[in-house]
Short mmCIF file of C-alpha atoms in Angstrom, two decimals:
data_model
loop_
_atom_site.label_atom_id
_atom_site.label_comp_id
_atom_site.label_asym_id
_atom_site.label_seq_id
_atom_site.Cartn_x
_atom_site.Cartn_y
_atom_site.Cartn_z
CA UNK P 1 0.00 0.00 0.00
CA UNK P 2 1.14 3.52 -0.73
CA UNK P 3 0.48 5.14 2.64
CA UNK P 4 1.57 8.73 3.18
CA UNK P 5 1.79 10.78 6.38
CA UNK P 6 1.78 14.53 5.80
CA UNK P 7 2.75 17.24 6.36
CA UNK P 8 6.09 15.95 7.55
CA UNK P 9 7.57 17.68 9.48
CA UNK P 10 4.54 19.20 11.20
CA UNK P 11 3.80 21.39 14.20
CA UNK P 12 1.26 18.84 15.44
CA UNK P 13 -1.49 17.94 13.00
CA UNK P 14 -0.78 14.98 10.72
CA UNK P 15 -2.90 13.35 8.03
CA UNK P 16 -2.76 9.76 6.77
CA UNK P 17 -3.65 8.93 3.18
CA UNK P 18 -3.65 5.74 1.15
CA UNK P 19 -5.39 3.47 3.66
CA UNK P 20 -7.92 1.44 1.72
CA UNK P 21 -9.24 -0.60 4.63
CA UNK P 22 -9.45 -0.67 8.40
CA UNK P 23 -6.05 -0.68 10.06
CA UNK P 24 -4.53 -0.59 13.52
CA UNK P 25 -2.59 2.67 13.80
CA UNK P 26 -0.27 3.50 16.69
CA UNK P 27 2.18 6.33 17.28
CA UNK P 28 5.38 5.72 19.24
CA UNK P 29 8.08 8.10 20.39
CA UNK P 30 11.78 7.54 19.66
CA UNK P 31 12.08 5.43 22.84
CA UNK P 32 9.32 3.04 21.76
CA UNK P 33 6.70 4.38 24.17
CA UNK P 34 3.15 4.21 22.84
CA UNK P 35 1.88 7.79 22.53
CA UNK P 36 -1.47 7.34 20.82
CA UNK P 37 -3.72 4.76 19.20
CA UNK P 38 -5.53 6.28 16.24
CA UNK P 39 -8.93 5.44 14.76
CA UNK P 40 -9.07 8.34 12.30
CA UNK P 41 -6.86 9.44 9.41
CA UNK P 42 -6.06 12.76 11.13
CA UNK P 43 -4.17 12.94 14.40
CA UNK P 44 -2.75 15.65 16.65
CA UNK P 45 0.61 15.44 18.43
CA UNK P 46 0.79 19.12 19.39
CA UNK P 47 0.68 18.10 23.08
CA UNK P 48 3.91 16.09 22.62
CA UNK P 49 7.54 17.20 22.75
CA UNK P 50 9.40 18.02 19.54
CA UNK P 51 11.25 15.13 17.99
CA UNK P 52 11.06 11.94 15.98
CA UNK P 53 7.99 9.69 16.15
CA UNK P 54 7.01 6.46 14.42
CA UNK P 55 3.60 5.60 13.01
CA UNK P 56 3.02 1.82 12.92
CA UNK P 57 0.19 0.68 10.70
CA UNK P 58 -1.06 -2.92 10.66
CA UNK P 59 -3.44 -3.44 7.76
CA UNK P 60 -6.36 -5.88 7.68
CA UNK P 61 -4.25 -8.39 5.70
CA UNK P 62 -1.49 -8.28 8.34
CA UNK P 63 1.01 -6.08 6.50
CA UNK P 64 3.06 -3.89 8.85
CA UNK P 65 4.04 -0.44 7.65
CA UNK P 66 6.21 1.96 9.62
CA UNK P 67 6.54 5.68 8.87
CA UNK P 68 8.84 8.23 10.52
CA UNK P 69 7.40 11.62 11.32
CA UNK P 70 9.01 14.74 12.77
CA UNK P 71 7.28 17.09 15.19
CA UNK P 72 8.63 20.66 15.03
CA UNK P 73 6.95 23.38 17.07
#
């Protein structure tokens, strides 16, 4: 799947595109701590510290996709 996370970097609001089915979406910080579980294609990290985060997407067919995102305030 061609999944995009944008804008990247962002000051807090991120958008996911390219998901064609239900997926499990989780955001982790650089230390591997779970920050947020997402149900929607838009998510807000403005309450988090600046830095590198990872979006892990597990699709309905079991594919695992990982995207790096940068939070700049």
